[in-house]
PDB file of C-alpha atoms in Angstrom:
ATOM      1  CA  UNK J   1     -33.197 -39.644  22.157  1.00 69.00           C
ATOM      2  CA  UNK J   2     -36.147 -41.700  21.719  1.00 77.00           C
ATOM      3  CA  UNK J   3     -34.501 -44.542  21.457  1.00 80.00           C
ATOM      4  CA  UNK J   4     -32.484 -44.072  24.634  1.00 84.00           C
ATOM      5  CA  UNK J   5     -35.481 -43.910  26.565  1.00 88.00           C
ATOM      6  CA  UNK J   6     -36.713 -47.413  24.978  1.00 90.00           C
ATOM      7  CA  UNK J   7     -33.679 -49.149  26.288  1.00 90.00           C
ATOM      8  CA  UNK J   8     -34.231 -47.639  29.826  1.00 94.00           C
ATOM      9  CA  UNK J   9     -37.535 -48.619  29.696  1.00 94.00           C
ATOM     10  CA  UNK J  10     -36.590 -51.823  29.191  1.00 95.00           C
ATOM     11  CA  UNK J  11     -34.371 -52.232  31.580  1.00 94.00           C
ATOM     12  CA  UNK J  12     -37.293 -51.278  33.852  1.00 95.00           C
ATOM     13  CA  UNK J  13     -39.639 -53.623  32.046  1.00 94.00           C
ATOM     14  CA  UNK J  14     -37.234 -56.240  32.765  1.00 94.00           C
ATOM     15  CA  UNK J  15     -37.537 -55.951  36.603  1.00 94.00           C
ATOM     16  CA  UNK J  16     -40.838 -55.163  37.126  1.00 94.00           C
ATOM     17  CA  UNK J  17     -41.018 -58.641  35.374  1.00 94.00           C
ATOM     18  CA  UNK J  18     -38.539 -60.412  38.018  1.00 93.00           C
ATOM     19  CA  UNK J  19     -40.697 -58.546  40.614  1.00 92.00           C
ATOM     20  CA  UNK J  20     -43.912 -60.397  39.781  1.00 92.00           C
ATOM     21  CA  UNK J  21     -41.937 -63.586  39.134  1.00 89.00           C
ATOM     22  CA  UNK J  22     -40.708 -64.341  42.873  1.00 86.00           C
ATOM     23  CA  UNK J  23     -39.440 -67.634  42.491  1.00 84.00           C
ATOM     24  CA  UNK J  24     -36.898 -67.008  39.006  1.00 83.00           C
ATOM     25  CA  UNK J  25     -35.651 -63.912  40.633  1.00 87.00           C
ATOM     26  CA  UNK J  26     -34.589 -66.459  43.370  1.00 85.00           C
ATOM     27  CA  UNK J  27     -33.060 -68.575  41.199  1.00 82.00           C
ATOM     28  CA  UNK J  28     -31.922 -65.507  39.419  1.00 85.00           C
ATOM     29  CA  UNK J  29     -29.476 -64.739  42.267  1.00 88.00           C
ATOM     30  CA  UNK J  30     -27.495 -67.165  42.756  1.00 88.00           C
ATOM     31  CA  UNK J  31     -24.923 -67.190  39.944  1.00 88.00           C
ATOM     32  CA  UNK J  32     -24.372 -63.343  40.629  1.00 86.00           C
ATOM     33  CA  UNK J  33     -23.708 -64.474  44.412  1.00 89.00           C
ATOM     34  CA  UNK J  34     -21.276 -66.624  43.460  1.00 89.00           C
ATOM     35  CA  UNK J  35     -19.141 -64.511  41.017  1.00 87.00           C
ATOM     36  CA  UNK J  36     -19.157 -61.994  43.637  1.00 86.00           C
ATOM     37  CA  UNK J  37     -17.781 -64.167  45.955  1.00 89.00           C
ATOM     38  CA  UNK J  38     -15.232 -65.378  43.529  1.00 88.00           C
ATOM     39  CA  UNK J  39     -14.467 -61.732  42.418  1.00 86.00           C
ATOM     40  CA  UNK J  40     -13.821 -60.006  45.976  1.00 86.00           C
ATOM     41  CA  UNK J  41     -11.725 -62.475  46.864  1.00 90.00           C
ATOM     42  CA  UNK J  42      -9.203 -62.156  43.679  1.00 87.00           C
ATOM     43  CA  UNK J  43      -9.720 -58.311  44.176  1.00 85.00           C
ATOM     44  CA  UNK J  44      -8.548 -58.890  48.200  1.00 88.00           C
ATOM     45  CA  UNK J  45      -5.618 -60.882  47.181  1.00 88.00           C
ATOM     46  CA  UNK J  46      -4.724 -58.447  44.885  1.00 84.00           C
ATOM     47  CA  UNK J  47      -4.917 -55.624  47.411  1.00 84.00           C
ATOM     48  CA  UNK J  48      -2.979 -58.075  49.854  1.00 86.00           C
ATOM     49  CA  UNK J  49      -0.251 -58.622  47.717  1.00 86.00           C
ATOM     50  CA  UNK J  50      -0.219 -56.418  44.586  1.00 82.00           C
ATOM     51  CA  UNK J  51       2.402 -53.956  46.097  1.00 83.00           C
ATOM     52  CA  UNK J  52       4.701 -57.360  46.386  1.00 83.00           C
ATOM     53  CA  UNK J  53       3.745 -58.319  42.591  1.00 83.00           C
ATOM     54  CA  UNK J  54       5.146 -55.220  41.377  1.00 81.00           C
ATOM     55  CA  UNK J  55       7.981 -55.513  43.371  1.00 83.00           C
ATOM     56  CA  UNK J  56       9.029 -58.268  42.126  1.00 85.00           C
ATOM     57  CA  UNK J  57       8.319 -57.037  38.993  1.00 82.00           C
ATOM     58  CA  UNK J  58      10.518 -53.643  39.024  1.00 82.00           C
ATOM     59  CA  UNK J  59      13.799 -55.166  40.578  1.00 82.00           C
ATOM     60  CA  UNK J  60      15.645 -52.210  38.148  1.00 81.00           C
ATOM     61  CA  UNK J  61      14.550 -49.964  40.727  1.00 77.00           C
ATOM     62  CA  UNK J  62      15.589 -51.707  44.008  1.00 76.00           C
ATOM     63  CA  UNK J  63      18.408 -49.031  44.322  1.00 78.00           C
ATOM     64  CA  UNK J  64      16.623 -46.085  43.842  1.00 81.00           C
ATOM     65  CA  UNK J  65      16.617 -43.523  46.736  1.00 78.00           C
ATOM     66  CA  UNK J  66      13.954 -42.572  48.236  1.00 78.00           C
ATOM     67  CA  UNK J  67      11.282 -41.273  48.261  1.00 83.00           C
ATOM     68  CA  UNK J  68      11.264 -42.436  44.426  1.00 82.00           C
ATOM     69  CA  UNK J  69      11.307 -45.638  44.283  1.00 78.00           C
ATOM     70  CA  UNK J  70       8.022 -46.030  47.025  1.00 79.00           C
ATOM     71  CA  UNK J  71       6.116 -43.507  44.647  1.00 83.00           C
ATOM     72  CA  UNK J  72       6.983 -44.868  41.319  1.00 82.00           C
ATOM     73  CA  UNK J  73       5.907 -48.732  42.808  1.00 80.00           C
ATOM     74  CA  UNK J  74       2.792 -47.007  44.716  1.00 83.00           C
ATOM     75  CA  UNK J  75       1.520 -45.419  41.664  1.00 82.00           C
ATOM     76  CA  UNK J  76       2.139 -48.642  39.877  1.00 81.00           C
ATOM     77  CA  UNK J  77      -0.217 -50.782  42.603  1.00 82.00           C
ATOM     78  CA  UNK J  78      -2.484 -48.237  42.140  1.00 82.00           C
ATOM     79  CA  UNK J  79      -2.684 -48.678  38.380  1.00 78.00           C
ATOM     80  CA  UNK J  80      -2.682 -52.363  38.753  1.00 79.00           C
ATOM     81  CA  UNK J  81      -5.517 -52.197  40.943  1.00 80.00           C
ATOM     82  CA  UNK J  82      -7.303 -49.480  39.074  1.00 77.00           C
ATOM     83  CA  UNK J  83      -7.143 -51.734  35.742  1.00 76.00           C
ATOM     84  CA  UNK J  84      -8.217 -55.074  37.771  1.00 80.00           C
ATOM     85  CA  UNK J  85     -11.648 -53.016  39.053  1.00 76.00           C
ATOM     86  CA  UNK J  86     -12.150 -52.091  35.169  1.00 71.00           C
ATOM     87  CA  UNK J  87     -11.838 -55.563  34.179  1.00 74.00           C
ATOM     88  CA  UNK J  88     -14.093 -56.530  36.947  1.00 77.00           C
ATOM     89  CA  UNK J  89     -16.875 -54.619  35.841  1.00 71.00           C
ATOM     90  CA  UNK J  90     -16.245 -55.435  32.714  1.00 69.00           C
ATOM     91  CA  UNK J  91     -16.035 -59.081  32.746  1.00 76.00           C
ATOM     92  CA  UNK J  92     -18.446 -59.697  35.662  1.00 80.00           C
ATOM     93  CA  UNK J  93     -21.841 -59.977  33.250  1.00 77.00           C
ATOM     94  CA  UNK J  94     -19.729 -62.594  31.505  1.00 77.00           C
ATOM     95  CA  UNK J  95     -18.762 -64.752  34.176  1.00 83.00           C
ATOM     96  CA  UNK J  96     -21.941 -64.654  35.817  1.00 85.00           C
ATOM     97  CA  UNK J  97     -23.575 -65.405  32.624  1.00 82.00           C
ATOM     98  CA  UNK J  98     -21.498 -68.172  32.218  1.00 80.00           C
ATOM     99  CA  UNK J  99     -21.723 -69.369  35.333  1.00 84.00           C
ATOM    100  CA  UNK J 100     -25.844 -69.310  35.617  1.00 83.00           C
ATOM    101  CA  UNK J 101     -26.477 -70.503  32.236  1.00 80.00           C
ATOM    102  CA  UNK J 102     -28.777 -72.963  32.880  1.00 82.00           C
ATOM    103  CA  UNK J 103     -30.291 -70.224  35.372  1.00 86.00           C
ATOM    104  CA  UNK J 104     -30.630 -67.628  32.912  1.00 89.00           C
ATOM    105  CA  UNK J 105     -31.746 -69.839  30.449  1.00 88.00           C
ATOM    106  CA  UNK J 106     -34.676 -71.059  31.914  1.00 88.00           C
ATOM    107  CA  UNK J 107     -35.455 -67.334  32.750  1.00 92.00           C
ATOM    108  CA  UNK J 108     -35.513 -66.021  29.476  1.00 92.00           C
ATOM    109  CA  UNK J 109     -37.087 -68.668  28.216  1.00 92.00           C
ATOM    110  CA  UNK J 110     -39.990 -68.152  30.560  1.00 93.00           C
ATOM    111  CA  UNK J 111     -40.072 -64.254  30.105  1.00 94.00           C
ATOM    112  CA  UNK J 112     -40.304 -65.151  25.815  1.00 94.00           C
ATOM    113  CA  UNK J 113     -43.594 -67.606  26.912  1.00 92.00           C
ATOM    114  CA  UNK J 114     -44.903 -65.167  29.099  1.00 93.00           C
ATOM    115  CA  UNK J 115     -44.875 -62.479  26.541  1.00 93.00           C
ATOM    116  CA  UNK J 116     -45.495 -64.156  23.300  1.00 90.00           C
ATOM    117  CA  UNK J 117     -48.849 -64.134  21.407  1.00 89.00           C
ATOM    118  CA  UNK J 118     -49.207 -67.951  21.124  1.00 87.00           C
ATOM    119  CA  UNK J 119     -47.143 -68.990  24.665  1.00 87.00           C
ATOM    120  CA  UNK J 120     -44.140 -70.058  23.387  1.00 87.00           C
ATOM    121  CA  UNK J 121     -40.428 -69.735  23.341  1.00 87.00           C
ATOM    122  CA  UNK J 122     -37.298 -70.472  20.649  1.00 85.00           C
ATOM    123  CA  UNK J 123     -35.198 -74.031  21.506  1.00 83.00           C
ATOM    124  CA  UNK J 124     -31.680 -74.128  20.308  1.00 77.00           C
ATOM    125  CA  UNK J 125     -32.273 -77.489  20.254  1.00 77.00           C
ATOM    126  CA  UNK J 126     -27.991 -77.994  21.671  1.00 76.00           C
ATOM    127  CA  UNK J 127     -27.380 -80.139  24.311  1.00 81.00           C
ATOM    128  CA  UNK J 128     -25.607 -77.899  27.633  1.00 75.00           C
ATOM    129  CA  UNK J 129     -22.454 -78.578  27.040  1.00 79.00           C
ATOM    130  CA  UNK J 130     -22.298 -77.059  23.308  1.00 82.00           C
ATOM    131  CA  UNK J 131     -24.360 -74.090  24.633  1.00 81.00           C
ATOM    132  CA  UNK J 132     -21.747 -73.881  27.574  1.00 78.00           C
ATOM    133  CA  UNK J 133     -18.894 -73.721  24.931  1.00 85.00           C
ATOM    134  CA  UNK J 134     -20.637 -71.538  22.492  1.00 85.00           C
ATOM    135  CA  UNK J 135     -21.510 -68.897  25.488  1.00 81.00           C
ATOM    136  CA  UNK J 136     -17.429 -69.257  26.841  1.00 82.00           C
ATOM    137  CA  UNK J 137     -15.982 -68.513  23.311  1.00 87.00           C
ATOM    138  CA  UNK J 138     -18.105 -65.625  22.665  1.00 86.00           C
ATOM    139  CA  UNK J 139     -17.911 -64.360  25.992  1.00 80.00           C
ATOM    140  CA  UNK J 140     -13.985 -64.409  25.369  1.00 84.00           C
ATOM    141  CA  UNK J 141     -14.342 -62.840  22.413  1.00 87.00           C
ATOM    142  CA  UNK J 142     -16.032 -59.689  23.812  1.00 83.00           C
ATOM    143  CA  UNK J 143     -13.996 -59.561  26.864  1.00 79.00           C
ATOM    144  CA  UNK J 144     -10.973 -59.375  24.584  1.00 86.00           C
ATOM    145  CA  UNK J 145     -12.795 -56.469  22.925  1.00 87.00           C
ATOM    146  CA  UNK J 146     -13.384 -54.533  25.517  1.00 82.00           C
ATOM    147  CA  UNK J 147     -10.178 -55.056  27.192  1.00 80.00           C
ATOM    148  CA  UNK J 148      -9.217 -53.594  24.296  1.00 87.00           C
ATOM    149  CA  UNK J 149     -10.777 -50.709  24.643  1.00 87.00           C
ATOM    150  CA  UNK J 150     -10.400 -50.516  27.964  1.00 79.00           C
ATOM    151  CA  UNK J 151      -6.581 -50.198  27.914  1.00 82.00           C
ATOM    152  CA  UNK J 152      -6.810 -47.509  24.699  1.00 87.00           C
ATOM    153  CA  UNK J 153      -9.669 -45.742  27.263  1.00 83.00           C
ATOM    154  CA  UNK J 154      -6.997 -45.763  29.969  1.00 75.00           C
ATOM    155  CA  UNK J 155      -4.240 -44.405  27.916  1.00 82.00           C
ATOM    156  CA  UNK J 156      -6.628 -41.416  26.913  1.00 82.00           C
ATOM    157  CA  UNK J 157      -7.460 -40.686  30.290  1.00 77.00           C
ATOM    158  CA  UNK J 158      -3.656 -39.068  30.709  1.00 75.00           C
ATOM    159  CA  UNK J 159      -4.737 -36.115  28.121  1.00 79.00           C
ATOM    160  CA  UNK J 160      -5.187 -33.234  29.834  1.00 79.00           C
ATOM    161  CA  UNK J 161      -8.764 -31.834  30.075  1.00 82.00           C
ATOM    162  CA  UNK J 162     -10.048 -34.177  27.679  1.00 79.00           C
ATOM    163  CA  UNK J 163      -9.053 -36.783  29.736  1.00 76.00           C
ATOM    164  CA  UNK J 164     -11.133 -36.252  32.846  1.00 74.00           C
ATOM    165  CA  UNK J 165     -14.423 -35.291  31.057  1.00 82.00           C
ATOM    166  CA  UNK J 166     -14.949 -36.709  27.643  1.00 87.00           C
ATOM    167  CA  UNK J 167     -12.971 -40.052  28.211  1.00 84.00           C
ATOM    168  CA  UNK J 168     -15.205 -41.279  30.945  1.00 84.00           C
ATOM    169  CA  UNK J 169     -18.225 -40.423  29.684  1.00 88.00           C
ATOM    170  CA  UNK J 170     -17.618 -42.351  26.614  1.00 89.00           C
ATOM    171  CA  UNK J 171     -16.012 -44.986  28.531  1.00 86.00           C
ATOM    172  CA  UNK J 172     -19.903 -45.704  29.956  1.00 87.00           C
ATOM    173  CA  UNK J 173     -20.881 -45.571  26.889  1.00 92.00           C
ATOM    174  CA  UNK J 174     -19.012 -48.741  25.718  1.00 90.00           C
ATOM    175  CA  UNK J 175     -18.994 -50.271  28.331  1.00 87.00           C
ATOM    176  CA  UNK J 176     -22.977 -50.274  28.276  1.00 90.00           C
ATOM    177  CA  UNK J 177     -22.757 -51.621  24.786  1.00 93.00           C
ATOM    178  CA  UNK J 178     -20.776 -54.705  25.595  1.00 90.00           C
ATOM    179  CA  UNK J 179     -23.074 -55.029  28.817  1.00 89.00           C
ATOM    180  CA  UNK J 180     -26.036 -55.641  26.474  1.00 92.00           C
ATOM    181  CA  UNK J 181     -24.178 -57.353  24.065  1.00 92.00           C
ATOM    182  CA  UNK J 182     -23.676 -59.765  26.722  1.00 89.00           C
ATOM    183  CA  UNK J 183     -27.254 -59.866  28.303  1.00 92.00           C
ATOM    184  CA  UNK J 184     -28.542 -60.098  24.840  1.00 93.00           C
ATOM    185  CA  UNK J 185     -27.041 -62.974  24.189  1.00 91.00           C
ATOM    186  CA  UNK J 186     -28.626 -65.168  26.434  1.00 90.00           C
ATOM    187  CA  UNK J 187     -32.246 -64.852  24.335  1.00 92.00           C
ATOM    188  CA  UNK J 188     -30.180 -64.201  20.790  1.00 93.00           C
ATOM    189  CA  UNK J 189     -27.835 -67.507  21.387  1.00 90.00           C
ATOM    190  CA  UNK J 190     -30.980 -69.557  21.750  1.00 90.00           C
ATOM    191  CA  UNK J 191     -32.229 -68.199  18.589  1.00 91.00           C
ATOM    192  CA  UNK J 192     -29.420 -69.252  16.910  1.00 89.00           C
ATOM    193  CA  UNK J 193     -27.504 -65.953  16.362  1.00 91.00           C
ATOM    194  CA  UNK J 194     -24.104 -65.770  16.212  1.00 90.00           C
ATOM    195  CA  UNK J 195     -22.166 -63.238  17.690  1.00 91.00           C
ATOM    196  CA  UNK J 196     -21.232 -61.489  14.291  1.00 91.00           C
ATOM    197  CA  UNK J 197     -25.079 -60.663  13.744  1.00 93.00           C
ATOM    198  CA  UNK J 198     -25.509 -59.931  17.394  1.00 93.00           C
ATOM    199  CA  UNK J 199     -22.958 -57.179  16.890  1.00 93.00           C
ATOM    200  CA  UNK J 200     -24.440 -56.013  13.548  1.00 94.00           C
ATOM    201  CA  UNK J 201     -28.366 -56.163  15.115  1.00 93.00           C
ATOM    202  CA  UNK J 202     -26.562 -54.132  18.381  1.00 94.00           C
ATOM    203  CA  UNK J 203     -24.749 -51.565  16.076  1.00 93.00           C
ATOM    204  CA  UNK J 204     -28.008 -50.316  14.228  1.00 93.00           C
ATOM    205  CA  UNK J 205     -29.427 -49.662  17.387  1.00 93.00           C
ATOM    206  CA  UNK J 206     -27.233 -47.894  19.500  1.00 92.00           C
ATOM    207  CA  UNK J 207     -28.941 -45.391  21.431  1.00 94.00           C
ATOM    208  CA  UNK J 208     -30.877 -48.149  22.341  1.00 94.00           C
ATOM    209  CA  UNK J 209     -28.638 -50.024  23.461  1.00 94.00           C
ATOM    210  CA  UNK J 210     -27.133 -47.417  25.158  1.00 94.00           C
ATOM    211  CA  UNK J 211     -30.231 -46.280  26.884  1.00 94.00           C
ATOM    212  CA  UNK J 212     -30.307 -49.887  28.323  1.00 95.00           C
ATOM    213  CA  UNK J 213     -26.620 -51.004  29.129  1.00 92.00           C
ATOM    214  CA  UNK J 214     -25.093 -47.232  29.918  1.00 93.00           C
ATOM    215  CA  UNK J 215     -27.253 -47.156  33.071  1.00 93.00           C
ATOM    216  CA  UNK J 216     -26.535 -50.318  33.919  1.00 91.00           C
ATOM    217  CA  UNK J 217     -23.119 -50.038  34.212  1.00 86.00           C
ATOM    218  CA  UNK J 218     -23.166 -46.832  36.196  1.00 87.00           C
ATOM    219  CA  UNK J 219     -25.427 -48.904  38.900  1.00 87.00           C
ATOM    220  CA  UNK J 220     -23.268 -51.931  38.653  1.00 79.00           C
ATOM    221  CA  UNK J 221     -20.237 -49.654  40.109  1.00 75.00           C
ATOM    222  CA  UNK J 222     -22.155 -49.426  43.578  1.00 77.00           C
ATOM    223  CA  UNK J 223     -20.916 -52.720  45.268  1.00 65.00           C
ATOM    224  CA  UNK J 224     -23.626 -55.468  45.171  1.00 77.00           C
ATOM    225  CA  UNK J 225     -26.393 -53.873  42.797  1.00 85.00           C
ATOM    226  CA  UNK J 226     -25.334 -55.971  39.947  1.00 81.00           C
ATOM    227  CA  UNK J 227     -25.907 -59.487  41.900  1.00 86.00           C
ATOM    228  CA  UNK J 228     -29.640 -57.614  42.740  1.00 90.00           C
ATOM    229  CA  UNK J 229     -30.612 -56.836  38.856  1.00 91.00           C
ATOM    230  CA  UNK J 230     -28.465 -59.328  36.769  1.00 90.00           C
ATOM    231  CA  UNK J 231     -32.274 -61.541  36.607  1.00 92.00           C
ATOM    232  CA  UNK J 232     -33.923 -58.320  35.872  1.00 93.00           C
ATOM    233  CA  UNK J 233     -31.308 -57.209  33.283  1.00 93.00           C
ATOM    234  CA  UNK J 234     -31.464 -60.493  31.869  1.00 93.00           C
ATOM    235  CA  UNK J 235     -35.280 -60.029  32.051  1.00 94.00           C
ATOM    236  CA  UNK J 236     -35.662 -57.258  30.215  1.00 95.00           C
ATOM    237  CA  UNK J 237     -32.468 -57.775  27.158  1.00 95.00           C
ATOM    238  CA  UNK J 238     -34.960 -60.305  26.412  1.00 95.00           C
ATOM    239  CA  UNK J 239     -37.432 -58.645  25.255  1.00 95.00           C
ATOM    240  CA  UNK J 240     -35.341 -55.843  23.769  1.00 95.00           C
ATOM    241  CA  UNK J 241     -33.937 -58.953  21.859  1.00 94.00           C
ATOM    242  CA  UNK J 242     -37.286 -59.744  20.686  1.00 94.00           C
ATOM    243  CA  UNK J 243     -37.341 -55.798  19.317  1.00 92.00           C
ATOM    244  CA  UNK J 244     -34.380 -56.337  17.637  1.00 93.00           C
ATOM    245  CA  UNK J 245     -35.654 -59.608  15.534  1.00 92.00           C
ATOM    246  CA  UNK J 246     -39.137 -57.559  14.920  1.00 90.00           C
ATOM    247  CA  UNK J 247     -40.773 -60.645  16.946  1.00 89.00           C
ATOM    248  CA  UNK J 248     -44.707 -59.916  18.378  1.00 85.00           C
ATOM    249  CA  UNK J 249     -44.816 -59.252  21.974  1.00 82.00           C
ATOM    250  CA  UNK J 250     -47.297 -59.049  24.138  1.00 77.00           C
ATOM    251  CA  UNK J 251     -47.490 -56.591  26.667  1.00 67.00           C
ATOM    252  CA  UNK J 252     -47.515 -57.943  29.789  1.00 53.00           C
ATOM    253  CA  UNK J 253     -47.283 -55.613  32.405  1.00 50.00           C
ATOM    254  CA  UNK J 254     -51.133 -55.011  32.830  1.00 44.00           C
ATOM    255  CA  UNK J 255     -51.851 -58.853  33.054  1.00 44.00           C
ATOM    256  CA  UNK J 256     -52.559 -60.524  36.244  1.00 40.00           C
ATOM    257  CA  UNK J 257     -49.798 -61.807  38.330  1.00 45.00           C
ATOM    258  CA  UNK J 258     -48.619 -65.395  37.204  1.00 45.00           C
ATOM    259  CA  UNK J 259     -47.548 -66.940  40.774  1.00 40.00           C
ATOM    260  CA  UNK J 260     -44.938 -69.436  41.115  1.00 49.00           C
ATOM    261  CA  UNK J 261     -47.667 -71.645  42.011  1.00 46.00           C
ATOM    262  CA  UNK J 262     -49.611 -71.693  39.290  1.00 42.00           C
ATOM    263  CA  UNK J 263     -46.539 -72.498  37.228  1.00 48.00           C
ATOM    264  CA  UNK J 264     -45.580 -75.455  39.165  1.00 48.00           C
ATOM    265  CA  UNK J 265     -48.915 -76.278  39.049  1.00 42.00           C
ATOM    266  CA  UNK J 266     -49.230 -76.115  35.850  1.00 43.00           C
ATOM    267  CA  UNK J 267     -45.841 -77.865  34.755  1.00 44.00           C
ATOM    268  CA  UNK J 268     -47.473 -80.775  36.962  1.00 43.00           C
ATOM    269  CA  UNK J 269     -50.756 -80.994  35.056  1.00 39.00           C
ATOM    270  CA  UNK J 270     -48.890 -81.318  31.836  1.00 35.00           C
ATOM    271  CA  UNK J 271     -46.468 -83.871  33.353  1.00 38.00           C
ATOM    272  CA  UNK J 272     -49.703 -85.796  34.303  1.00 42.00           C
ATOM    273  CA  UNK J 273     -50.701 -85.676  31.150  1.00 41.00           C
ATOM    274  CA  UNK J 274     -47.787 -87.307  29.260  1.00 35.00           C
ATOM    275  CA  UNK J 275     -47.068 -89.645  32.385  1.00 41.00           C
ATOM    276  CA  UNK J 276     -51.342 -91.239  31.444  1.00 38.00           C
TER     277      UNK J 276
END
């Protein structure tokens, strides 16, 4: 229980940290923005045409009476549609990660500066386009996974009783964990983890893993919250991350507001610098 409460406070950690940090929480937005986008229009379609899709794709009932065959090819849109929201949630941390890479990046790098004893962050030392790969094959790797369970979920929602209590609840559950998995990434990839040790460090720790990703999921079902904490949630699996490796970290949330000036300023002075 302890430990649940850790990853929660994380997750808060993580956007009182975007709060103070105007400018990357800017920044921070954008590739959520555009994965919506891209997602509510594939959803629309779908709604648009889905009930055509499975008509076309049950032609053995075409000479059904009715009212059967307009149930048995509702019920079937329904499910269709049903599984693409799933998969949605599911997958959108993982597109949006993979689109904002660069974004989220640079934000985690900063949050591992701003919180490290000696003011500095890990380099994977890749160039973008093997990060970019590295990020896509993983990310298809735990999509697969949780479509996975996803589909066995599904299945076990049918059970009667069972079904509409337990199944959901644990259904949260993992889809917290790959959530984290996910956000966790971003700060573990640079580190040079691979995704077989991310699993393992997750897995030791999963109450508090569910204490951070569970809630996040339930709050990413509201339409549009996930595009609004996606920089915080990347924010703050950073510095679970750091937890997870047993790295120093400095507490931060009692030290004086960094502004987006000062950085800019800063980055400026040191450019000087190397420019003399």
């Amino acid at each position: 229980m302890r430990d649940l409460g850790a990853g929660f406070h994380y997750l808060l950690k993580g956007q009182r940290w975007v709060a103070r940090h105007g400018k990357q929480y800017g920044f921070g937005l954008i590739p959520g923005l555009i994965t919506l986008v891209l997602y509510g229009a594939a959803l629309a379609a779908l709604a648009n045409w889905g009930g055509d899709a499975v008509s076309w794709a049950t032609p053995f009932s075409d000479d059904w009476s009715s009212p059967w065959r307009g149930l048995f090819r509702g019920f079937l849109t329904v499910v269709l549609f049903a599984l693409a929201l799933l998969l949605a949630v599911v997958t959108f941390t993982a597109v949006t990660l993979l689109v904002g890479q660069p974004f989220y990046e640079n934000l985690s790098e900063k949050v591992d500066r701003d919180v490290s004893p000696d003011g500095t962050a890990p380099e994977s030392g890749l160039p973008l386009w093997r990060e970019l790969w590295i990020s896509a094959r993983d990310s298809l790797r735990i999509v697969i996974r949780a479509a996975l369970w996803a589909v066995l979920l599904f299945a076990l929602g049918f059970v009667p009783l069972v079904g509409q209590t337990v199944i959901p609840v644990i259904g949260f559950f993992v889809t917290g964990f790959f959530l984290t998995e996910e956000l966790t990434a971003v700060a573990l990839q640079r580190r040079g983890v691979d995704l077989r040790t991310r699993l393992r460090l997750l897995r030791a720790r999963k109450t508090l893993i569910w204490g951070f990703g569970t809630p996040l999921g339930l709050s990413f079902l509201v339409p549009f919250v996930a595009v609004f904490l996606m920089p915080g949630a990347v924010a703050g699996a950073t510095l679970m991350a750091r937890e997870l490796l047993g790295e120093e970290t400095r507490d931060g949330d009692d030290e004086s507001d960094d502004t987006d000036d000062a950085d800019d300023a800063d980055e400026r002075t040191v450019s000087g610098g190397l420019g003399g």
